[in-house]
mmCIF file of C-alpha atoms (C1' of nucleotides) in Angstrom:
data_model
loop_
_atom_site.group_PDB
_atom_site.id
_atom_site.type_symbol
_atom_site.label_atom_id
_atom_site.label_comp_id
_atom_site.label_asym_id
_atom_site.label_seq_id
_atom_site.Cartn_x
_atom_site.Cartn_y
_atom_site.Cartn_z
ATOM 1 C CA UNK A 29 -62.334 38.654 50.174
ATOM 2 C CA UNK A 30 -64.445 35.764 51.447
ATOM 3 C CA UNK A 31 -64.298 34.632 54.993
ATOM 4 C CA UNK A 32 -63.573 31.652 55.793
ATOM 5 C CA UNK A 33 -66.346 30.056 58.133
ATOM 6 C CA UNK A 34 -64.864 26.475 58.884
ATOM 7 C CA UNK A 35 -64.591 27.515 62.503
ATOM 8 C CA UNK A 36 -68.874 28.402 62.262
ATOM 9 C CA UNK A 37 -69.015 25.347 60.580
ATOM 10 C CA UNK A 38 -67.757 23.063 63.014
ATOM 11 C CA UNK A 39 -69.041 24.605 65.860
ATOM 12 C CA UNK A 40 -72.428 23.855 64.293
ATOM 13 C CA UNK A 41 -71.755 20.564 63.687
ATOM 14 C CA UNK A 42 -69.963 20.039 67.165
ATOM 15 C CA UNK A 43 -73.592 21.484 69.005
ATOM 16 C CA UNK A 44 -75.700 18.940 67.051
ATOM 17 C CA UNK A 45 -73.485 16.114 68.075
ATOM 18 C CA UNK A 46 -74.155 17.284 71.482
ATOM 19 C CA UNK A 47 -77.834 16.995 71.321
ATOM 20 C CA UNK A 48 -77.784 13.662 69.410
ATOM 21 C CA UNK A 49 -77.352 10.180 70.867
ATOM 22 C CA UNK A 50 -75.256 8.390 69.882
ATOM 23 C CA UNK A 51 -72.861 8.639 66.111
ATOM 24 C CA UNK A 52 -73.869 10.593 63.705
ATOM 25 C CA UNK A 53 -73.011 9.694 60.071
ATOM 26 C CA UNK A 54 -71.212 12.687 58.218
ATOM 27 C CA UNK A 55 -74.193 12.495 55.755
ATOM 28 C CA UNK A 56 -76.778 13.781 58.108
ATOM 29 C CA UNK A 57 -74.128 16.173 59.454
ATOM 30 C CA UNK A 58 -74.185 17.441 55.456
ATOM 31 C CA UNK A 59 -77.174 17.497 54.895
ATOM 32 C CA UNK A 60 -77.751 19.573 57.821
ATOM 33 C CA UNK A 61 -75.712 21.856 56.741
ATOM 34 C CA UNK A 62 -75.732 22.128 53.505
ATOM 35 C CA UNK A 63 -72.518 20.699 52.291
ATOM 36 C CA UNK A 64 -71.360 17.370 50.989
ATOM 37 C CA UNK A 65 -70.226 14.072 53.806
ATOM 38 C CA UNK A 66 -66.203 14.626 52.437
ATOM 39 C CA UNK A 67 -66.271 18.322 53.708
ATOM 40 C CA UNK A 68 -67.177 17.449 57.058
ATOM 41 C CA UNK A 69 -65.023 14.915 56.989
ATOM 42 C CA UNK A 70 -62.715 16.669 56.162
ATOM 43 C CA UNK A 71 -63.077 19.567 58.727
ATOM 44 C CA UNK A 72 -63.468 17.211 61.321
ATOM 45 C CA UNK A 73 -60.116 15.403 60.487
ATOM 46 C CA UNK A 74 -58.180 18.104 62.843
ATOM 47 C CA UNK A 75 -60.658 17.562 65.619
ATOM 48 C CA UNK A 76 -60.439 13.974 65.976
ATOM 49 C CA UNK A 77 -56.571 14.332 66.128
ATOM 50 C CA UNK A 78 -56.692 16.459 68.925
ATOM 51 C CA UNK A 79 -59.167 14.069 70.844
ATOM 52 C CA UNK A 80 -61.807 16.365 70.729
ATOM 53 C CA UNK A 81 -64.440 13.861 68.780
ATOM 54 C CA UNK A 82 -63.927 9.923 67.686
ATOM 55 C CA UNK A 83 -65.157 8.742 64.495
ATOM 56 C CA UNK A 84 -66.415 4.824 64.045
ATOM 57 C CA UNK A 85 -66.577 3.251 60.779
ATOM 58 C CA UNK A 86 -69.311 0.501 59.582
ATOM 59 C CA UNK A 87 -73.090 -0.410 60.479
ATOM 60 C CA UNK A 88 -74.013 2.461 63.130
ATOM 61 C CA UNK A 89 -71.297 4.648 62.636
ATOM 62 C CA UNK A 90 -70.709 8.388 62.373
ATOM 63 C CA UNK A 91 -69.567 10.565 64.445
ATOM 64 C CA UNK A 92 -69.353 11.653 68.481
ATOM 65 C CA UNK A 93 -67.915 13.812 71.144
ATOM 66 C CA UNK A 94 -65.093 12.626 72.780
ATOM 67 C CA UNK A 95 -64.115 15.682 75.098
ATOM 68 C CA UNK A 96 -66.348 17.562 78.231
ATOM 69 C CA UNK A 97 -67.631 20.391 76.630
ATOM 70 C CA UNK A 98 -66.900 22.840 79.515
ATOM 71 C CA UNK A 99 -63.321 22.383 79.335
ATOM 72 C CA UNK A 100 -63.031 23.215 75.281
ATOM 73 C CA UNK A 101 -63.403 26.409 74.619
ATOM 74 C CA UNK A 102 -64.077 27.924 70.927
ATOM 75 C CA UNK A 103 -60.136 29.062 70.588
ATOM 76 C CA UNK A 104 -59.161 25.230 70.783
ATOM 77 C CA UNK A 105 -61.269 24.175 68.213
ATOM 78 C CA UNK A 106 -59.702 26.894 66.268
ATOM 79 C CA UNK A 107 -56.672 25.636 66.958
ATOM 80 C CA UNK A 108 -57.572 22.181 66.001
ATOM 81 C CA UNK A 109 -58.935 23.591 62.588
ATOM 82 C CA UNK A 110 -55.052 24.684 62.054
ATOM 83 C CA UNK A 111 -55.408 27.721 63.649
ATOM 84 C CA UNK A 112 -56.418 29.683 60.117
ATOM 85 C CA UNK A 113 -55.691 33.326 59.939
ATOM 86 C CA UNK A 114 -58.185 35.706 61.627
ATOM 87 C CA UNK A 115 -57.316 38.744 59.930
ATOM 88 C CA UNK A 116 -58.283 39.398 56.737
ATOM 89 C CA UNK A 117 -55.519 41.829 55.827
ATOM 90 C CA UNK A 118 -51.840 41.628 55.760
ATOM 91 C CA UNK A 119 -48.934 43.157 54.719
ATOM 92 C CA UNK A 120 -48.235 43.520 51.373
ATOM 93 C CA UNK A 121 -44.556 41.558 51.769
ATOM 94 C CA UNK A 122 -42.813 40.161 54.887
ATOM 95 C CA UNK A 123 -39.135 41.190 55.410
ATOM 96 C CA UNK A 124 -39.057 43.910 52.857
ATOM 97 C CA UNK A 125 -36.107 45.956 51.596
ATOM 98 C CA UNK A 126 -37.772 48.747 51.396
ATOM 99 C CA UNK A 127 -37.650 51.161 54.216
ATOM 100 C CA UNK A 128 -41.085 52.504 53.149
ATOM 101 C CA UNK A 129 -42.618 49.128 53.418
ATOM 102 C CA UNK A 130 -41.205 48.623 56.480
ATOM 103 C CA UNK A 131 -42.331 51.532 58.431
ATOM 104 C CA UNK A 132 -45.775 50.552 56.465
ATOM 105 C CA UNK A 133 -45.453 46.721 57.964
ATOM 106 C CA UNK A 134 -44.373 48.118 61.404
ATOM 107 C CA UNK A 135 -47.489 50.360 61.924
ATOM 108 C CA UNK A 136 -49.746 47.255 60.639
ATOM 109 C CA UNK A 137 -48.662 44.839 62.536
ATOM 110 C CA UNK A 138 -48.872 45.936 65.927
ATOM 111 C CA UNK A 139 -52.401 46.770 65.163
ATOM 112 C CA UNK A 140 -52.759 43.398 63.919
ATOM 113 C CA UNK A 141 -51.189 41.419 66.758
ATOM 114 C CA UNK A 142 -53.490 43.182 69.279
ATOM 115 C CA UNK A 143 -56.665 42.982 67.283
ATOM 116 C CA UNK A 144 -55.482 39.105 67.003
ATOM 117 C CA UNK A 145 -54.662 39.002 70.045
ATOM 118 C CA UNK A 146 -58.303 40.106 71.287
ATOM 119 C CA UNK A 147 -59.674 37.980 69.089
ATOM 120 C CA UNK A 148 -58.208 34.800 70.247
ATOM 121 C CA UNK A 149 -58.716 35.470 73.883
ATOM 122 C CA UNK A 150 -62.144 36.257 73.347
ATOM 123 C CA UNK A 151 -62.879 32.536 71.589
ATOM 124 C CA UNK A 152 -60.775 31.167 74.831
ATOM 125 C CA UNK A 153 -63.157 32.594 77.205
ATOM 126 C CA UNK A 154 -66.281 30.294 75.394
ATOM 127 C CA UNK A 155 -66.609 27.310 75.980
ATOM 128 C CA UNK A 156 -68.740 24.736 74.192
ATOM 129 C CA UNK A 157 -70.939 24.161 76.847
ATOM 130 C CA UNK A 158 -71.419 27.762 77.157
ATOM 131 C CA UNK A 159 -72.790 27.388 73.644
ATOM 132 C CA UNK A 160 -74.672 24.937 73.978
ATOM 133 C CA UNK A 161 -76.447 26.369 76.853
ATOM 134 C CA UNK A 162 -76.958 29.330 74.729
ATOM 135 C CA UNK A 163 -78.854 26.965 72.498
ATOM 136 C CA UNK A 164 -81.119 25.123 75.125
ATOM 137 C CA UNK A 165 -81.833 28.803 76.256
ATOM 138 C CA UNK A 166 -83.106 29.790 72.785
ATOM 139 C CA UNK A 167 -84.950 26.171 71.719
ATOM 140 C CA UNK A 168 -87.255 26.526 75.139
ATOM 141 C CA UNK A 169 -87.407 30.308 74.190
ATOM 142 C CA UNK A 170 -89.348 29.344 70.557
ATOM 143 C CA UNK A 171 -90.900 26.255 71.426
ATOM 144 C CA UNK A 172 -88.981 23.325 72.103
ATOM 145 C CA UNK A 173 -92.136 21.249 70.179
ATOM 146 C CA UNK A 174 -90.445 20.559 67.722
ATOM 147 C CA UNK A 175 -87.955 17.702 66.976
ATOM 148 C CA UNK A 176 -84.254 18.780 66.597
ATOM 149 C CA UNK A 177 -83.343 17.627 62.944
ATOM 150 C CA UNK A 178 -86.568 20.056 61.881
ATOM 151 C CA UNK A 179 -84.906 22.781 63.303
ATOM 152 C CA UNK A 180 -83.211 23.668 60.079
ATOM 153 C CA UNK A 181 -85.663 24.407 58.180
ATOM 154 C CA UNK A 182 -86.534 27.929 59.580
ATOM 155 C CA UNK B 23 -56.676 32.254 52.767
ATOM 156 C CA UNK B 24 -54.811 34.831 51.084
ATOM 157 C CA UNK B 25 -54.766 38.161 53.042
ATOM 158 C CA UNK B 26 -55.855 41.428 51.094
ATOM 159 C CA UNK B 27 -53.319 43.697 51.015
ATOM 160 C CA UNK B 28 -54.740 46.496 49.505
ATOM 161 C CA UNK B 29 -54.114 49.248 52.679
ATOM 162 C CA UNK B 30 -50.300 48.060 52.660
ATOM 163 C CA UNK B 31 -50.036 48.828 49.390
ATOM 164 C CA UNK B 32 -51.807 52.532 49.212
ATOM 165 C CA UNK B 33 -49.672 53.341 52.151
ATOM 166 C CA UNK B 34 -46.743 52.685 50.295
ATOM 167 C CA UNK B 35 -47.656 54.040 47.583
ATOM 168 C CA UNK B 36 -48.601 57.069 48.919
ATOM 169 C CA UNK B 37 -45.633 57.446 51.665
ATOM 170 C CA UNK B 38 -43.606 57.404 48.698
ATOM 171 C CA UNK B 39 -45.211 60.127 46.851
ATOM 172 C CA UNK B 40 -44.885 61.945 50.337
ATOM 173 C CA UNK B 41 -41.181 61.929 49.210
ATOM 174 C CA UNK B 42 -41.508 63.447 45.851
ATOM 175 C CA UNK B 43 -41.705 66.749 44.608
ATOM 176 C CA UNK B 44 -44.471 66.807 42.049
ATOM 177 C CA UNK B 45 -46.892 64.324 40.457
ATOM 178 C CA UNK B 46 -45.886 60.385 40.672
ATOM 179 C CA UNK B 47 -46.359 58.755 37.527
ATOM 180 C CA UNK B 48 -48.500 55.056 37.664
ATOM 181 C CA UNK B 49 -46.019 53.839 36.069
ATOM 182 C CA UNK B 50 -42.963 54.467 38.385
ATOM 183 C CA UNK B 51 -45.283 53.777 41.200
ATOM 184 C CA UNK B 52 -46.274 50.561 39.657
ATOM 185 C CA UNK B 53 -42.378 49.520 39.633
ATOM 186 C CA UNK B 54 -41.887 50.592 43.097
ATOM 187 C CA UNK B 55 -44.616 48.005 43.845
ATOM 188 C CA UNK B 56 -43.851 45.248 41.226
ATOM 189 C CA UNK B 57 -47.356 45.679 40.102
ATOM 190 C CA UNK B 58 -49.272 47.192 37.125
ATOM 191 C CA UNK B 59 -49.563 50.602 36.716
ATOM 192 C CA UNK B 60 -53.361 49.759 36.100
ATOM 193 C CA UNK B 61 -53.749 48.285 39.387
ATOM 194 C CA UNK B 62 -52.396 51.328 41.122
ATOM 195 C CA UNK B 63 -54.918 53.695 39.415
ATOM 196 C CA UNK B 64 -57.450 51.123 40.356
ATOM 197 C CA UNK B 65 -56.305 51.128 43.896
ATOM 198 C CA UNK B 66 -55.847 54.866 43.886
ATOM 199 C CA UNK B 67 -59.428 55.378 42.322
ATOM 200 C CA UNK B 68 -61.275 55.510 45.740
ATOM 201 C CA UNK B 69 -58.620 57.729 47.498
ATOM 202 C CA UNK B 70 -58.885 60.318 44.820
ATOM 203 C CA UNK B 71 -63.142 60.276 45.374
ATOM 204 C CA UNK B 72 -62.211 61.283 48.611
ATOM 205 C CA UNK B 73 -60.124 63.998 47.950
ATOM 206 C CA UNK B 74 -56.660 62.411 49.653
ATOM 207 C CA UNK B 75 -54.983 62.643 46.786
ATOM 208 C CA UNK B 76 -55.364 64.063 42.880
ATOM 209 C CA UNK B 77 -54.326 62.888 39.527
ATOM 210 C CA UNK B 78 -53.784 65.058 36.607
ATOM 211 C CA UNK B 79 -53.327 63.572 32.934
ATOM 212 C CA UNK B 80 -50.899 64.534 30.289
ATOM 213 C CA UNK B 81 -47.076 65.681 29.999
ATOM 214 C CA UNK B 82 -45.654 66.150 33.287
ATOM 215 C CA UNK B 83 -49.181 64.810 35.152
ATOM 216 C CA UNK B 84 -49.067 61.399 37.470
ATOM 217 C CA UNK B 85 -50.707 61.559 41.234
ATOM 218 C CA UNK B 86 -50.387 64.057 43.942
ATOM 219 C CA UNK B 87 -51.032 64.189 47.738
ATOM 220 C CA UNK B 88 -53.870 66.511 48.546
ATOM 221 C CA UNK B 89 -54.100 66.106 52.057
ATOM 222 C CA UNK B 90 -52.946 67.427 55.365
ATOM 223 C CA UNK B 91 -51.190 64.185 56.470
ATOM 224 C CA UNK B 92 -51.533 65.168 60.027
ATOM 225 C CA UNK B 93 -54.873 64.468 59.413
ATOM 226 C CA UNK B 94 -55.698 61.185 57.820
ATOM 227 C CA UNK B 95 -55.405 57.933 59.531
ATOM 228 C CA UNK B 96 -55.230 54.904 58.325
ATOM 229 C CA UNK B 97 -58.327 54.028 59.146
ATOM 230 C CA UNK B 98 -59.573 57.021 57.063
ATOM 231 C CA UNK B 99 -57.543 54.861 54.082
ATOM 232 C CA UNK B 100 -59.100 51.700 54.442
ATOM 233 C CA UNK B 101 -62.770 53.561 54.782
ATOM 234 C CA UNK B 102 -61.359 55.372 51.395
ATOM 235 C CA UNK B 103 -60.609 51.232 50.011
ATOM 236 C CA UNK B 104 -64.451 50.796 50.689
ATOM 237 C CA UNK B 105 -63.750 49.152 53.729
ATOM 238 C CA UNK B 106 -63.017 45.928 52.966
ATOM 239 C CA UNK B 107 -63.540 43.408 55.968
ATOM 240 C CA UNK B 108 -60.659 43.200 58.128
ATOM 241 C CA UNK B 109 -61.746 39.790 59.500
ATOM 242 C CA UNK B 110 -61.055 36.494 57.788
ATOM 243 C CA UNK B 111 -63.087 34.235 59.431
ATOM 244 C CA UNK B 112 -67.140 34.847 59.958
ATOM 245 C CA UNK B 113 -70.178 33.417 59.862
ATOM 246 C CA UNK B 114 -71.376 30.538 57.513
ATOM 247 C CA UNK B 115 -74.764 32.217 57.092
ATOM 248 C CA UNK B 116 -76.438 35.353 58.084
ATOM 249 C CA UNK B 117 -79.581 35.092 59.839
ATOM 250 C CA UNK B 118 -80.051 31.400 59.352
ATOM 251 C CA UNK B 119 -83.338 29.386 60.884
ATOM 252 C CA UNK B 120 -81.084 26.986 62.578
ATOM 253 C CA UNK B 121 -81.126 27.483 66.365
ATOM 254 C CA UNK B 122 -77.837 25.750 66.387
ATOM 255 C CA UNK B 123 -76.377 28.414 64.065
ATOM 256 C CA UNK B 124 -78.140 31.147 65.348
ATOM 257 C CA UNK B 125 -76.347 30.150 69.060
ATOM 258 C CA UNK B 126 -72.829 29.526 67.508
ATOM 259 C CA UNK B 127 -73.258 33.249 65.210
ATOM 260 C CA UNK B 128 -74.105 35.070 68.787
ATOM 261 C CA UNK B 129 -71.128 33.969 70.593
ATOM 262 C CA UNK B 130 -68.939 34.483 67.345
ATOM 263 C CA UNK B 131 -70.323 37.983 66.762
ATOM 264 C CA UNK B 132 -69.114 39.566 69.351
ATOM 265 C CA UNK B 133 -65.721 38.722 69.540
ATOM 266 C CA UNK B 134 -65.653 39.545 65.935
ATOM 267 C CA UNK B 135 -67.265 42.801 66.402
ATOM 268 C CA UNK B 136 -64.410 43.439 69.758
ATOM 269 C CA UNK B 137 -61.846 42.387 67.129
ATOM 270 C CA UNK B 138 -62.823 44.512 64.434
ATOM 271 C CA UNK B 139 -63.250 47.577 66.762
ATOM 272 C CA UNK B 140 -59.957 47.067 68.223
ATOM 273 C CA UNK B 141 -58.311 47.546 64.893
ATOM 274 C CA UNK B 142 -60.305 49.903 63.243
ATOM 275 C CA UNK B 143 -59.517 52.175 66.638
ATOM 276 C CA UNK B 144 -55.700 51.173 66.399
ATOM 277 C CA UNK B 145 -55.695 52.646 62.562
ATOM 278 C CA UNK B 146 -57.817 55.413 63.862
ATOM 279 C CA UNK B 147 -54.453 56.504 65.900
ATOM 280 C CA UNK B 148 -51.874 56.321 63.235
ATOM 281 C CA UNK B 149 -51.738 59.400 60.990
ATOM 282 C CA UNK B 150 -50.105 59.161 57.843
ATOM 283 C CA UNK B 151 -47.732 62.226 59.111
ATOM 284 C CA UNK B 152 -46.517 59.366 61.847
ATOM 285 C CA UNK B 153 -45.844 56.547 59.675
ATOM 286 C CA UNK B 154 -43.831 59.233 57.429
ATOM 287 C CA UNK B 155 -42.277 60.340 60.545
ATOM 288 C CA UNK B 156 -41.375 56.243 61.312
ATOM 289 C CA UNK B 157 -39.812 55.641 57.819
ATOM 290 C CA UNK B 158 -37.516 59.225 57.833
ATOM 291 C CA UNK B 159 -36.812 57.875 61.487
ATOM 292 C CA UNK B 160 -35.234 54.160 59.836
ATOM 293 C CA UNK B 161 -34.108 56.425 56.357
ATOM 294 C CA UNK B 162 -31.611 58.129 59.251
ATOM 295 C CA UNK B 163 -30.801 55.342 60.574
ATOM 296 C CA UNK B 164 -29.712 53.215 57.644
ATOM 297 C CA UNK B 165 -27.430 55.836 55.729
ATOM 298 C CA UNK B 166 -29.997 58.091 54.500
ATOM 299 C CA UNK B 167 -26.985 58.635 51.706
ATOM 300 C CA UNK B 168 -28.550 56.431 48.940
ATOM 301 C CA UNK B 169 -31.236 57.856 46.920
ATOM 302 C CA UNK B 170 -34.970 56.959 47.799
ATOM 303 C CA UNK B 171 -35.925 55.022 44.655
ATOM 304 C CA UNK B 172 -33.233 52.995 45.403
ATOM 305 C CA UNK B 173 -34.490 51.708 48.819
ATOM 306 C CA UNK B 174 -36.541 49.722 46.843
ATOM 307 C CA UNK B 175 -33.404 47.317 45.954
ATOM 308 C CA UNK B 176 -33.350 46.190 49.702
ATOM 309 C "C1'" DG C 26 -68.659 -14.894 53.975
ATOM 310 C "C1'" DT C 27 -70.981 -11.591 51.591
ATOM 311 C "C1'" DT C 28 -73.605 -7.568 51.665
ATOM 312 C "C1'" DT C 29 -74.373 -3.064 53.472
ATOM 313 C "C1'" DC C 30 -73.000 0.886 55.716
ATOM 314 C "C1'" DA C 31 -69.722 4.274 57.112
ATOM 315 C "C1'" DT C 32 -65.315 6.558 57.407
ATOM 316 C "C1'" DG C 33 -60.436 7.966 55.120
ATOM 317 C "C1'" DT C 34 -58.258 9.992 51.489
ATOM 318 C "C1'" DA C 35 -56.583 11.157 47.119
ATOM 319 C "C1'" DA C 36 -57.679 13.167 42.897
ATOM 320 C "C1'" DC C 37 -60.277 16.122 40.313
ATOM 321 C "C1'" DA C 38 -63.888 19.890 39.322
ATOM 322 C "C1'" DT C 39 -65.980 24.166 40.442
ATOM 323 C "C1'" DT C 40 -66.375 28.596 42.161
ATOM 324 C "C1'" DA C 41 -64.983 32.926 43.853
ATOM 325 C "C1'" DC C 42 -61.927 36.444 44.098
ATOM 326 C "C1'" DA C 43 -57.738 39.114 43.896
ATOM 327 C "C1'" DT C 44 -54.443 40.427 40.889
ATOM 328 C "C1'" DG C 45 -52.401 41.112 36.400
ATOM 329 C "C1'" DT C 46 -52.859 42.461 31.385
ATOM 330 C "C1'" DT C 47 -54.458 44.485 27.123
ATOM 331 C "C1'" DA C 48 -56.764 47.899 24.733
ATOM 332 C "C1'" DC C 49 -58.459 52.143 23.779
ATOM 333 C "C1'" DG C 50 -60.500 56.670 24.867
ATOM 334 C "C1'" DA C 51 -59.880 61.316 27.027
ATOM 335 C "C1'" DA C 52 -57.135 64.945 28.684
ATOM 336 C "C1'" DT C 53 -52.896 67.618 28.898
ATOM 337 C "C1'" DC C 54 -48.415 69.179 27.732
ATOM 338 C "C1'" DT C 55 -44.560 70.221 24.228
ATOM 339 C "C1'" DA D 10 -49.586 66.911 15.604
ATOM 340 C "C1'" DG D 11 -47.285 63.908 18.710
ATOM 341 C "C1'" DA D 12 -46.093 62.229 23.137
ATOM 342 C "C1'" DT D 13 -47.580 61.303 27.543
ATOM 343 C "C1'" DT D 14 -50.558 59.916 31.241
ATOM 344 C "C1'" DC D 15 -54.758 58.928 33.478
ATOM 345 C "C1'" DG D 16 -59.641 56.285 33.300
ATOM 346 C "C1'" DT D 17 -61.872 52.327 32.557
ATOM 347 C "C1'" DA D 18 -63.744 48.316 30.591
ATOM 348 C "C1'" DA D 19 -62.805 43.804 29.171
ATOM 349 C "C1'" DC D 20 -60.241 39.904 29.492
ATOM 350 C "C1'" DA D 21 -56.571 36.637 31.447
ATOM 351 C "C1'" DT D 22 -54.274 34.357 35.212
ATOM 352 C "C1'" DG D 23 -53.256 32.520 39.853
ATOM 353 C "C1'" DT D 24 -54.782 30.694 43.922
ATOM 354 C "C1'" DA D 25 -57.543 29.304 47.782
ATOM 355 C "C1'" DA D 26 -61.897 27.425 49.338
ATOM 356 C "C1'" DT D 27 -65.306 24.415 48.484
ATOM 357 C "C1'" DG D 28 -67.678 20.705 46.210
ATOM 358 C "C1'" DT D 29 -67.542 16.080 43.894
ATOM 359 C "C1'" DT D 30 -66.133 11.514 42.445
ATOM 360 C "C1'" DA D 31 -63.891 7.342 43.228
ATOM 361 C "C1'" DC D 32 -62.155 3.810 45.653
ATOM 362 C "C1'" DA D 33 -59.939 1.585 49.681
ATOM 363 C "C1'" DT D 34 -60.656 0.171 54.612
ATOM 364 C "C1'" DG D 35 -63.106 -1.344 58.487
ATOM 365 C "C1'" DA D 36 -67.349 -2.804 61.059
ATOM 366 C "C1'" DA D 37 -71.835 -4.481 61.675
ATOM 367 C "C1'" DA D 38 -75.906 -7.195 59.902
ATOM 368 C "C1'" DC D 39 -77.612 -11.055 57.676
#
DNA sequence: GTTTCATGTAACATTACATGTTACGAATCT
DNA sequence: AGATTCGTAACATGTAATGTTACATGAAAC
């Protein structure tokens, strides 16, 4: 079962927004991270309905923050994403007849709701600046020579 | 993201040979499941490496528990499964050079590894003698009159 | 105004993976 | 021997994520 890493993916976009000036074009944003301009577009899509960035078309364009980055915290961006399933497992049916299943579902899900649960109020408890801080603390840490864009290279 | 199901299924599968006298065929397993009796042997394959359960070929042979259920949790089942992940979302890459990934995998990390622990310690507490307990519990219940295949029909 | 740049989006292609199916060999019972 | 049942490999199918192409829309530069 493969994960599903939009949420990774956005956040990583989201941080080198924060340390760019002004838009950035969903091309760089790709190439930065591998992927092709429509994906991030396409990610983003969710964001920029929920206010979180703006998007500006033409000459000069791209991309930029639109919220304060202490007050959105990794479980909203989540949300904004469409709030994807966390858990990788699941029953096998919803609602079944059968009383087997049932007692089955039962035991799972409660397990599931609090590991969820856990989950979800852990990524409210981060913020993005928090993250970004995290960042700063780690680009002085190796030598903060270097220019930003490089830092993807290794 | 479609959710693996694979512990929901065993547990069926094997709460319902909990309630057999004698060796389970694939096939009438299979039915019980709307599935292939080849993907229950599949399925089954790790459990029997493990010694939770046996198989014997032939006239009269089909799959037997060979376990003190008192004993085996699910979390001892999904080990047995090969311990597939239990979280759907994750990280885009592993140990990448990107400082901006590298800040965004920290903070994920550990509320995935909280998460994950969570469950795996919630599955750790149910024994497969409780969740056989839980369905004779709802069997009572519902009219325990009709005859267990049956409960299948819903 | 036309050219260039950039997003927005639909449609399609590709990949990955779980699940389902077929086929046949090996073991066991009648 | 014949029927049954597991074991397993090989192949087929369904579906979700991701990648790609194509083209329309809007904005800036010239």
């Amino acid at each position: 079962m493969k994960r599903n890493s939009q949420l990774s993916g956005v956040l990583h976009i989201l941080l080198h927004m924060a340390e760019h000036d002004g838009p950035v074009t969903s091309e760089l944003l790709a190439r930065a991270m591998t992927t092709n301009p429509v994906v991030v577009r396409r990610i983003m899509a969710g964001l920029r309905e929920q206010g979180y960035v703006r998007s500006e078309k033409g000459h000069g364009g791209g991309w930029s923050l639109a919220c304060d980055l202490q007050k959105v915290t990794l479980r909203d961006i989540h949300e904004a994403l469409g709030g994807p399933p966390l858990l990788a497992i699941g029953n096998r049916t919803e609602a079944p007849g059968c009383l087997v299943e049932q007692a089955v579902n039962a035991a799972l899900d409660t397990a599931f709701r609090d590991a969820e649960a856990l989950l979800l109020e852990r990524l409210g408890e981060v913020t993005l600046a928090a993250l970004s801080a995290d960042f700063h603390k780690r680009f002085a840490a190796r030598g903060g020579a270097r220019e930003l864009e490089k830092a993807h290279a290794g």
